[in-house]
Amino acid sequence: MLVFLKIYRYNPEAGRTKPSYDTYNVDAQPTDRVLDLLEHIKGRIDGTLSFRRSCAHGVCGSDAMRINGRNMLACKVLVKDLGSQITVEPILGLPVLKDMIVDMEPFFASYKAMMPYLVNEDVPADGKERLQSPEDRERFDDTTKCILCAACTTSCPVFWSDNQYVGPAAIVTAHRFIFDSRDQAAGDRLQILSNHGGVFRCRTAFNCTEACPREIHVTQAIAEVKQAIR
Amino acid sequence: MVQHHQHEVVIVGAGGAGLMAALYASRGVDTAVLSKLYPTRSHTGTAQGGIGAALGNLEPDKVDWHTFDTVKGSDYLGDQDAIEYMCSQAVPVVYELEHMGLPFSRNADGKIAQRRFGGHTNNETKQPVLRACYAADRTGHMILQTLFQQCIKNKVNFYDEFHVLDLLIRDGVANGVVAVELATGDLHVFHAKAVVFATGGHGRIWEVTSNAYAYTGDGVAITLRRGLPAQDLEFFQFHPTGIYRMGILITEGVRGEGGVLVNNKGERFMERYAPTVKDLASRDVVSRAIYLEVRDGNGINGKRYVYLDMRPETVNKYAELDGRKNPDGSAYRATGEQLLSKVPDIVDFARTYLGVDPIKEPMPIQPTAHYAMGGIPTNVHAEVISDAKGSVVPGLYAAGEVACVSVHGANRLGTNSLLDIVVFGKEAGKRAAEYAKGAQYKPLEEDPTAFVRQQLDRILSSAGGERLVNISEEMKMKMMDDVGVFRTAQGMQSAEQKIRELRQRYQKISVDDHGRKFNSDLLNAWELGCMLDVALTTAVSAEARQESRGAHAREDFPKRDDPNWMKHTLAWLEGDQVKLDYKPVAVTKYQPMERVY
């Protein structure tokens, strides 16, 4: 099938100082990933087209983009699910550096602010594993799936307008530890998230949940953190 | 502009091996981690099924059994001292990961959950054993996340999106690396007392692969270009169950939970190839069986794939026929919901990429290029060695898939790669830090970036008009056809000739992007050069080995030949020639036997 692609371009170094769009007609298979089309264009038509990618099957989190107006991983959406008109743009709310490549540093800074590591120095005397019931393990299973692709955070209207807001992905990370029965620093994380820029900036738009390629119930996780603070 | 940095230990790569090395090295000395990807993008994150350790949480298991299974799985090419060390460290290192916070799945009693995996057995009953410690079917993701989190906690220095292009060696001693910063295009020299390579594998040289785009063999190519050998490159694992045509991995855990392989006659054909463990035979055995089924016309609809069937009715039918029991002695039965909870990501992949619900329909699969058993030769201390005598390159360490210790020999068992990265990543980090404490910074050469500039300038200044994608596709197809699951002298010779031609054409490669910032066009071209070097060295190493062993299956030499070939290959790349030497296999207590499953 013939696909008409409209792709965002921005590269000040090469004189493309204002965002604009290039268009391409590509002969595609319905089962092609959008990433396959981008690779085709880069390989065959224009090597300057720039985007991040690695695993190509939705696990590494490199290639979050706005595809037909919604945040997705380019490697996890197929042509047949989009039709013959496909628009590809960078995710919103982070500075664009070149084409689909955005500055991820603010995103990872918010992640790091969550104390994103288990706090618990007590280990069993026999050196074996700490015990955790399947129910306690299940309590935070959903938020362990996060791949830090930023699809949720950059779909959030609050994040777009307020760069102090840590965003959904950081809260998902905090949730993963707050609700882990082994962790001892939930109070510290809840304190961080009760501050300005924390969890109460969320206005429950649900964009994050819709955007998550790992199908994490992001909005619910945020609600659970809010509830834990109250 | 060239920028200079100094760190006592520099680690290249931020997957499981690099991060584990970083955690340990940073406890003692100033350490930096350089990675061409953000650390959480590393390929470790795609590992699914589990990490092998004889915890015995559900049924009896022993470190000795794990050791023997690994030796047997390696087709007696693994170094037994290294395998003993790895398997003995498996139990404590899994507990260590749990202590770091890794969210393992749990049994009803709260202990770490374990599942069956190919080639892992109770050595007394010969039946599959519950040894793979797992976190659903995202064990690698959880290892990568947990180690990255620990590195943040311990304030490890990261240089994210710094692509290392060269290793600096002076008077035989490693003293740094050269990297390009993706965001600026600037070259950076990292002056170090010790360097750890943890750069991962090179599965992208084959057409159908489970490997990430990043898996371009940078580490092996860089060391080859610096005159160091590569070991056992002819041994490359094809995982039996990749999604048809796309190569995306479907974990062996699916078969561990009871899934079976089925041909177009509806036959569970593994019964004929591995009567005892059937679908849970070692990966090389299963991949060959699929190829032979397809060759005999038993592919589904006459095509080059078979089905992996994990529908509950199929799982339960064969569990009953096999008399499979739960650890408490009751009959093993699974519901769709239970299977879904054990392998949720697989269900998601099948739905996304195949449009198939694997609880209701079987999945079309074919073998996919998956794992490099070979790589940069090291000893059991992760020290890089430079010859058949085992001479150490001072200051240089390697760990993980890029390294060849060799714990996997001719064929790796599932779950042993995650084990390898944490055990030998830790060893590399500790050893590098110890070495650095007692070492001085060895002065750099006058112009340390000269070799990198020469490589990049040649690509940027070429007007030859060869597009890298053409060379890349031709290489991948040729390697798939002639240096794949089955091999012949004729095929491999034609592959060598083809790769030599492609390396000539590579001299005329030109790129569209001549900018500095995020120039992935240029770096993809550089990576293709790495892949061509590794492909040529692989083809020549493979053609020379006139036997069949593990993943190296020759139609013209179908038998294993211990008297002549129970030895490791060392290969040096000199221009377009590959020079070979051999080194003995370390044998402790397991004499080679015929390998049947």
mmCIF file of C-alpha atoms in Angstrom, chain B residues 154-465:
data_model
loop_
_atom_site.group_PDB
_atom_site.id
_atom_site.type_symbol
_atom_site.label_atom_id
_atom_site.label_comp_id
_atom_site.label_asym_id
_atom_site.label_seq_id
_atom_site.Cartn_x
_atom_site.Cartn_y
_atom_site.Cartn_z
ATOM 1 C CA ASN B 154 25.654 5.508 44.413
ATOM 2 C CA LYS B 155 26.174 8.631 42.276
ATOM 3 C CA VAL B 156 28.002 6.923 39.414
ATOM 4 C CA ASN B 157 29.208 9.320 36.678
ATOM 5 C CA PHE B 158 27.378 8.753 33.419
ATOM 6 C CA TYR B 159 28.211 10.098 29.996
ATOM 7 C CA ASP B 160 24.980 9.261 28.177
ATOM 8 C CA GLU B 161 24.931 9.213 24.386
ATOM 9 C CA PHE B 162 28.712 9.154 24.153
ATOM 10 C CA HIS B 163 29.578 6.675 21.408
ATOM 11 C CA VAL B 164 32.994 5.088 21.943
ATOM 12 C CA LEU B 165 34.880 4.628 18.668
ATOM 13 C CA ASP B 166 38.380 3.675 19.760
ATOM 14 C CA LEU B 167 40.390 2.080 22.510
ATOM 15 C CA LEU B 168 43.722 3.666 23.413
ATOM 16 C CA ILE B 169 46.605 1.306 24.090
ATOM 17 C CA ARG B 170 50.161 2.427 24.700
ATOM 18 C CA ASP B 171 53.062 -0.017 24.948
ATOM 19 C CA GLY B 172 50.551 -2.813 25.322
ATOM 20 C CA VAL B 173 48.699 -1.152 28.212
ATOM 21 C CA ALA B 174 45.129 0.185 27.898
ATOM 22 C CA ASN B 175 44.961 3.838 28.901
ATOM 23 C CA GLY B 176 41.725 5.281 27.607
ATOM 24 C CA VAL B 177 39.053 5.551 24.963
ATOM 25 C CA VAL B 178 37.889 8.066 22.374
ATOM 26 C CA ALA B 179 34.196 8.856 22.097
ATOM 27 C CA VAL B 180 31.988 11.140 20.051
ATOM 28 C CA GLU B 181 29.342 13.068 21.956
ATOM 29 C CA LEU B 182 26.165 12.583 19.936
ATOM 30 C CA ALA B 183 24.593 15.920 20.842
ATOM 31 C CA THR B 184 27.550 18.025 19.675
ATOM 32 C CA GLY B 185 29.663 15.827 17.443
ATOM 33 C CA ASP B 186 32.675 16.715 19.587
ATOM 34 C CA LEU B 187 35.364 14.134 20.168
ATOM 35 C CA HIS B 188 36.235 13.361 23.779
ATOM 36 C CA VAL B 189 39.351 11.649 25.038
ATOM 37 C CA PHE B 190 38.897 9.692 28.264
ATOM 38 C CA HIS B 191 42.214 9.068 29.911
ATOM 39 C CA ALA B 192 41.956 6.069 32.248
ATOM 40 C CA LYS B 193 43.980 3.669 34.329
ATOM 41 C CA ALA B 194 41.672 0.820 33.429
ATOM 42 C CA VAL B 195 39.036 0.318 30.733
ATOM 43 C CA VAL B 196 36.108 -2.113 30.847
ATOM 44 C CA PHE B 197 34.380 -3.067 27.589
ATOM 45 C CA ALA B 198 30.765 -4.073 28.120
ATOM 46 C CA THR B 199 29.424 -3.139 24.711
ATOM 47 C CA GLY B 200 27.151 -6.107 23.965
ATOM 48 C CA GLY B 201 26.816 -8.243 20.865
ATOM 49 C CA HIS B 202 26.575 -8.104 17.086
ATOM 50 C CA GLY B 203 23.409 -9.921 15.991
ATOM 51 C CA ARG B 204 22.641 -7.166 13.509
ATOM 52 C CA ILE B 205 24.991 -8.780 10.984
ATOM 53 C CA TRP B 206 22.197 -11.297 10.266
ATOM 54 C CA GLU B 207 18.969 -10.592 8.412
ATOM 55 C CA VAL B 208 16.508 -12.040 10.928
ATOM 56 C CA THR B 209 17.552 -11.094 14.445
ATOM 57 C CA SER B 210 16.160 -10.465 17.895
ATOM 58 C CA ASN B 211 18.881 -7.897 18.471
ATOM 59 C CA ALA B 212 18.564 -4.142 18.867
ATOM 60 C CA TYR B 213 19.800 -1.729 16.203
ATOM 61 C CA ALA B 214 22.612 -0.901 18.615
ATOM 62 C CA TYR B 215 24.016 -4.435 18.412
ATOM 63 C CA THR B 216 26.654 -3.737 15.791
ATOM 64 C CA GLY B 217 29.730 -5.368 17.277
ATOM 65 C CA ASP B 218 31.518 -2.135 18.185
ATOM 66 C CA GLY B 219 33.570 -3.678 21.002
ATOM 67 C CA VAL B 220 34.875 -6.627 19.026
ATOM 68 C CA ALA B 221 35.599 -4.456 15.977
ATOM 69 C CA ILE B 222 37.448 -1.806 18.003
ATOM 70 C CA THR B 223 39.683 -4.405 19.642
ATOM 71 C CA LEU B 224 40.288 -6.210 16.332
ATOM 72 C CA ARG B 225 41.404 -2.890 14.836
ATOM 73 C CA ARG B 226 43.773 -2.462 17.757
ATOM 74 C CA GLY B 227 45.430 -5.775 16.987
ATOM 75 C CA LEU B 228 43.697 -7.902 19.611
ATOM 76 C CA PRO B 229 42.072 -11.237 18.768
ATOM 77 C CA ALA B 230 38.425 -12.258 18.834
ATOM 78 C CA GLN B 231 37.541 -15.662 20.222
ATOM 79 C CA ASP B 232 35.059 -18.279 18.947
ATOM 80 C CA LEU B 233 33.119 -15.942 16.668
ATOM 81 C CA GLU B 234 31.867 -18.948 14.670
ATOM 82 C CA PHE B 235 29.574 -19.740 17.570
ATOM 83 C CA PHE B 236 26.517 -17.540 17.271
ATOM 84 C CA GLN B 237 23.218 -18.624 18.722
ATOM 85 C CA PHE B 238 20.019 -18.706 16.713
ATOM 86 C CA HIS B 239 17.134 -18.655 19.153
ATOM 87 C CA PRO B 240 14.436 -21.057 17.978
ATOM 88 C CA THR B 241 11.448 -18.817 18.545
ATOM 89 C CA GLY B 242 11.581 -15.451 16.835
ATOM 90 C CA ILE B 243 8.430 -13.903 15.396
ATOM 91 C CA TYR B 244 8.265 -14.902 11.737
ATOM 92 C CA ARG B 245 10.187 -12.456 9.514
ATOM 93 C CA MET B 246 10.559 -9.797 12.244
ATOM 94 C CA GLY B 247 12.820 -11.865 14.503
ATOM 95 C CA ILE B 248 11.362 -10.443 17.723
ATOM 96 C CA LEU B 249 12.085 -12.822 20.546
ATOM 97 C CA ILE B 250 9.459 -15.092 22.086
ATOM 98 C CA THR B 251 10.964 -16.321 25.337
ATOM 99 C CA GLU B 252 11.804 -19.945 25.955
ATOM 100 C CA GLY B 253 9.747 -19.363 29.110
ATOM 101 C CA VAL B 254 6.675 -19.980 26.923
ATOM 102 C CA ARG B 255 7.868 -23.558 26.443
ATOM 103 C CA GLY B 256 8.895 -23.660 30.101
ATOM 104 C CA GLU B 257 5.282 -22.964 30.980
ATOM 105 C CA GLY B 258 4.164 -25.784 28.696
ATOM 106 C CA GLY B 259 4.016 -24.353 25.164
ATOM 107 C CA VAL B 260 5.024 -26.700 22.336
ATOM 108 C CA LEU B 261 6.349 -26.442 18.782
ATOM 109 C CA VAL B 262 4.066 -27.827 16.096
ATOM 110 C CA ASN B 263 4.573 -28.411 12.351
ATOM 111 C CA ASN B 264 2.058 -28.266 9.506
ATOM 112 C CA LYS B 265 0.893 -31.786 10.266
ATOM 113 C CA GLY B 266 -0.034 -30.738 13.765
ATOM 114 C CA GLU B 267 2.820 -32.848 15.070
ATOM 115 C CA ARG B 268 4.838 -31.973 18.158
ATOM 116 C CA PHE B 269 8.034 -32.666 16.273
ATOM 117 C CA MET B 270 10.524 -32.107 19.113
ATOM 118 C CA GLU B 271 9.618 -35.573 20.403
ATOM 119 C CA ARG B 272 11.662 -36.967 17.511
ATOM 120 C CA TYR B 273 14.709 -34.749 18.067
ATOM 121 C CA ALA B 274 14.923 -34.717 21.877
ATOM 122 C CA PRO B 275 12.873 -37.596 23.293
ATOM 123 C CA THR B 276 13.577 -36.808 26.958
ATOM 124 C CA VAL B 277 13.154 -33.049 27.318
ATOM 125 C CA LYS B 278 11.417 -32.431 23.965
ATOM 126 C CA ASP B 279 10.600 -28.722 23.520
ATOM 127 C CA LEU B 280 13.024 -27.815 26.298
ATOM 128 C CA ALA B 281 16.120 -29.076 24.528
ATOM 129 C CA SER B 282 19.020 -26.684 24.141
ATOM 130 C CA ARG B 283 18.512 -23.807 21.690
ATOM 131 C CA ASP B 284 20.905 -25.042 19.004
ATOM 132 C CA VAL B 285 19.104 -28.385 18.938
ATOM 133 C CA VAL B 286 15.659 -26.815 18.640
ATOM 134 C CA SER B 287 16.711 -24.310 15.963
ATOM 135 C CA ARG B 288 18.158 -27.088 13.817
ATOM 136 C CA ALA B 289 15.003 -29.150 14.272
ATOM 137 C CA ILE B 290 12.889 -26.255 12.976
ATOM 138 C CA TYR B 291 15.170 -25.822 9.952
ATOM 139 C CA LEU B 292 14.972 -29.531 9.182
ATOM 140 C CA GLU B 293 11.190 -29.547 9.521
ATOM 141 C CA VAL B 294 10.932 -26.647 7.092
ATOM 142 C CA ARG B 295 13.369 -28.337 4.703
ATOM 143 C CA ASP B 296 11.291 -31.513 4.796
ATOM 144 C CA GLY B 297 8.218 -29.576 3.750
ATOM 145 C CA ASN B 298 6.723 -29.460 7.227
ATOM 146 C CA GLY B 299 6.659 -25.669 7.518
ATOM 147 C CA ILE B 300 3.233 -24.159 8.012
ATOM 148 C CA ASN B 301 1.589 -23.624 4.596
ATOM 149 C CA GLY B 302 4.887 -24.661 3.006
ATOM 150 C CA LYS B 303 6.539 -21.494 4.379
ATOM 151 C CA ARG B 304 9.666 -21.091 6.479
ATOM 152 C CA TYR B 305 8.012 -21.163 9.864
ATOM 153 C CA VAL B 306 6.380 -23.469 12.401
ATOM 154 C CA TYR B 307 3.950 -22.772 15.204
ATOM 155 C CA LEU B 308 4.643 -22.129 18.836
ATOM 156 C CA ASP B 309 1.418 -23.139 20.530
ATOM 157 C CA MET B 310 0.661 -21.962 24.071
ATOM 158 C CA ARG B 311 -3.116 -22.279 23.989
ATOM 159 C CA PRO B 312 -4.226 -23.760 27.315
ATOM 160 C CA GLU B 313 -5.827 -26.788 25.640
ATOM 161 C CA THR B 314 -2.527 -27.588 23.912
ATOM 162 C CA VAL B 315 -0.446 -26.958 27.022
ATOM 163 C CA ASN B 316 -2.705 -29.206 29.091
ATOM 164 C CA LYS B 317 -2.891 -31.956 26.482
ATOM 165 C CA TYR B 318 0.877 -32.349 26.355
ATOM 166 C CA ALA B 319 1.319 -31.821 30.098
ATOM 167 C CA GLU B 320 -0.985 -34.800 30.560
ATOM 168 C CA LEU B 321 0.820 -36.899 27.934
ATOM 169 C CA ASP B 322 4.179 -36.019 29.531
ATOM 170 C CA GLY B 323 2.830 -36.693 33.008
ATOM 171 C CA ARG B 324 4.058 -33.242 34.080
ATOM 172 C CA LYS B 325 3.623 -32.596 37.795
ATOM 173 C CA ASN B 326 3.633 -29.510 39.977
ATOM 174 C CA PRO B 327 6.249 -29.477 42.762
ATOM 175 C CA ASP B 328 3.550 -30.661 45.212
ATOM 176 C CA GLY B 329 2.924 -33.752 43.069
ATOM 177 C CA SER B 330 -0.397 -32.672 41.593
ATOM 178 C CA ALA B 331 -0.912 -32.776 37.829
ATOM 179 C CA TYR B 332 0.266 -29.641 35.975
ATOM 180 C CA ARG B 333 -2.605 -27.744 34.378
ATOM 181 C CA ALA B 334 -2.741 -24.148 33.204
ATOM 182 C CA THR B 335 -5.537 -21.715 32.425
ATOM 183 C CA GLY B 336 -5.326 -18.931 29.867
ATOM 184 C CA GLU B 337 -5.305 -16.406 32.670
ATOM 185 C CA GLN B 338 -2.386 -18.095 34.425
ATOM 186 C CA LEU B 339 -0.376 -18.254 31.207
ATOM 187 C CA LEU B 340 -1.125 -14.610 30.514
ATOM 188 C CA SER B 341 0.146 -13.646 33.970
ATOM 189 C CA LYS B 342 3.374 -15.592 33.441
ATOM 190 C CA VAL B 343 4.243 -14.082 30.034
ATOM 191 C CA PRO B 344 2.262 -10.841 29.632
ATOM 192 C CA ASP B 345 4.768 -9.156 27.317
ATOM 193 C CA ILE B 346 4.778 -12.108 24.927
ATOM 194 C CA VAL B 347 1.014 -11.897 24.682
ATOM 195 C CA ASP B 348 1.378 -8.180 23.974
ATOM 196 C CA PHE B 349 4.056 -8.741 21.272
ATOM 197 C CA ALA B 350 1.943 -11.395 19.565
ATOM 198 C CA ARG B 351 -1.106 -9.157 19.558
ATOM 199 C CA THR B 352 0.829 -6.117 18.338
ATOM 200 C CA TYR B 353 3.072 -7.608 15.682
ATOM 201 C CA LEU B 354 1.213 -10.739 14.584
ATOM 202 C CA GLY B 355 -2.368 -9.757 15.279
ATOM 203 C CA VAL B 356 -2.593 -13.067 17.104
ATOM 204 C CA ASP B 357 -3.918 -13.756 20.582
ATOM 205 C CA PRO B 358 -1.587 -16.555 21.685
ATOM 206 C CA ILE B 359 -4.079 -17.851 24.228
ATOM 207 C CA LYS B 360 -6.419 -18.533 21.296
ATOM 208 C CA GLU B 361 -4.139 -19.063 18.281
ATOM 209 C CA PRO B 362 -0.630 -20.433 17.741
ATOM 210 C CA MET B 363 2.245 -18.058 16.900
ATOM 211 C CA PRO B 364 4.257 -18.333 13.658
ATOM 212 C CA ILE B 365 7.943 -18.496 14.600
ATOM 213 C CA GLN B 366 11.347 -19.115 13.013
ATOM 214 C CA PRO B 367 14.907 -19.159 14.378
ATOM 215 C CA THR B 368 16.334 -15.672 14.907
ATOM 216 C CA ALA B 369 19.954 -14.553 15.338
ATOM 217 C CA HIS B 370 20.205 -13.947 19.041
ATOM 218 C CA TYR B 371 23.470 -14.213 20.944
ATOM 219 C CA ALA B 372 27.239 -14.123 20.441
ATOM 220 C CA MET B 373 28.945 -16.864 22.405
ATOM 221 C CA GLY B 374 32.233 -15.527 21.021
ATOM 222 C CA GLY B 375 33.813 -12.151 21.591
ATOM 223 C CA ILE B 376 36.797 -10.490 23.203
ATOM 224 C CA PRO B 377 38.782 -13.253 24.941
ATOM 225 C CA THR B 378 39.091 -12.934 28.697
ATOM 226 C CA ASN B 379 40.169 -15.109 31.585
ATOM 227 C CA VAL B 380 37.930 -15.879 34.549
ATOM 228 C CA HIS B 381 38.885 -12.514 36.122
ATOM 229 C CA ALA B 382 37.451 -10.612 33.123
ATOM 230 C CA GLU B 383 40.983 -9.605 32.104
ATOM 231 C CA VAL B 384 41.361 -9.372 28.332
ATOM 232 C CA ILE B 385 43.941 -11.741 26.915
ATOM 233 C CA SER B 386 45.892 -11.307 23.723
ATOM 234 C CA ASP B 387 47.110 -14.748 22.719
ATOM 235 C CA ALA B 388 46.748 -18.511 23.088
ATOM 236 C CA LYS B 389 49.062 -18.483 26.124
ATOM 237 C CA GLY B 390 46.617 -16.265 27.992
ATOM 238 C CA SER B 391 48.832 -13.155 28.194
ATOM 239 C CA VAL B 392 46.874 -10.363 29.859
ATOM 240 C CA VAL B 393 46.480 -6.888 28.341
ATOM 241 C CA PRO B 394 47.153 -4.727 31.418
ATOM 242 C CA GLY B 395 44.324 -2.347 32.236
ATOM 243 C CA LEU B 396 41.794 -3.895 29.857
ATOM 244 C CA TYR B 397 38.708 -5.825 30.957
ATOM 245 C CA ALA B 398 35.632 -7.131 29.161
ATOM 246 C CA ALA B 399 32.354 -8.558 30.409
ATOM 247 C CA GLY B 400 28.949 -9.588 29.177
ATOM 248 C CA GLU B 401 28.026 -10.513 25.632
ATOM 249 C CA VAL B 402 31.036 -8.737 24.123
ATOM 250 C CA ALA B 403 33.357 -10.987 26.135
ATOM 251 C CA CYS B 404 34.226 -14.642 25.650
ATOM 252 C CA VAL B 405 35.309 -16.070 29.011
ATOM 253 C CA SER B 406 34.200 -18.743 27.808
ATOM 254 C CA VAL B 407 31.229 -19.821 29.890
ATOM 255 C CA HIS B 408 28.916 -20.502 26.960
ATOM 256 C CA GLY B 409 31.277 -22.407 24.706
ATOM 257 C CA ALA B 410 29.546 -23.473 21.511
ATOM 258 C CA ASN B 411 26.012 -22.851 22.726
ATOM 259 C CA ARG B 412 24.585 -20.787 25.561
ATOM 260 C CA LEU B 413 21.795 -22.034 27.779
ATOM 261 C CA GLY B 414 18.848 -19.716 28.253
ATOM 262 C CA THR B 415 19.093 -17.653 31.498
ATOM 263 C CA ASN B 416 22.881 -17.887 31.535
ATOM 264 C CA SER B 417 23.380 -14.569 29.727
ATOM 265 C CA LEU B 418 21.776 -12.563 32.529
ATOM 266 C CA LEU B 419 23.858 -14.583 34.956
ATOM 267 C CA ASP B 420 27.016 -13.951 32.936
ATOM 268 C CA ILE B 421 26.511 -10.163 32.876
ATOM 269 C CA VAL B 422 26.044 -9.792 36.616
ATOM 270 C CA VAL B 423 28.763 -12.261 37.659
ATOM 271 C CA PHE B 424 31.434 -11.124 35.255
ATOM 272 C CA GLY B 425 30.337 -7.479 35.250
ATOM 273 C CA LYS B 426 30.952 -7.505 38.981
ATOM 274 C CA GLU B 427 34.283 -9.280 38.547
ATOM 275 C CA ALA B 428 35.382 -6.775 35.881
ATOM 276 C CA GLY B 429 34.426 -3.813 38.070
ATOM 277 C CA LYS B 430 36.207 -5.165 41.122
ATOM 278 C CA ARG B 431 39.338 -6.168 39.234
ATOM 279 C CA ALA B 432 39.529 -2.928 37.275
ATOM 280 C CA ALA B 433 39.245 -0.893 40.473
ATOM 281 C CA GLU B 434 41.902 -2.967 42.243
ATOM 282 C CA TYR B 435 44.216 -2.584 39.279
ATOM 283 C CA ALA B 436 43.574 1.159 39.030
ATOM 284 C CA LYS B 437 44.383 1.678 42.703
ATOM 285 C CA GLY B 438 47.882 0.386 42.128
ATOM 286 C CA ALA B 439 48.449 1.981 38.733
ATOM 287 C CA GLN B 440 49.516 5.366 37.381
ATOM 288 C CA TYR B 441 47.933 7.118 34.419
ATOM 289 C CA LYS B 442 50.024 6.036 31.483
ATOM 290 C CA PRO B 443 50.697 9.064 29.242
ATOM 291 C CA LEU B 444 48.512 9.341 26.145
ATOM 292 C CA GLU B 445 49.883 9.343 22.643
ATOM 293 C CA GLU B 446 50.460 12.803 21.208
ATOM 294 C CA ASP B 447 47.345 12.736 19.020
ATOM 295 C CA PRO B 448 44.972 10.213 20.575
ATOM 296 C CA THR B 449 42.028 10.972 18.289
ATOM 297 C CA ALA B 450 43.984 10.548 15.048
ATOM 298 C CA PHE B 451 42.660 7.073 14.260
ATOM 299 C CA VAL B 452 39.036 8.065 14.913
ATOM 300 C CA ARG B 453 39.321 11.222 12.819
ATOM 301 C CA GLN B 454 40.825 9.196 10.008
ATOM 302 C CA GLN B 455 37.875 6.767 10.076
ATOM 303 C CA LEU B 456 35.201 9.466 10.254
ATOM 304 C CA ASP B 457 36.858 11.804 7.751
ATOM 305 C CA ARG B 458 37.042 9.043 5.194
ATOM 306 C CA ILE B 459 33.289 8.482 5.428
ATOM 307 C CA LEU B 460 32.508 12.205 5.385
ATOM 308 C CA SER B 461 34.823 13.005 2.480
ATOM 309 C CA SER B 462 33.851 10.084 0.283
ATOM 310 C CA ALA B 463 32.086 10.907 -2.955
ATOM 311 C CA GLY B 464 31.773 7.269 -3.947
ATOM 312 C CA GLY B 465 28.007 7.207 -3.752
#
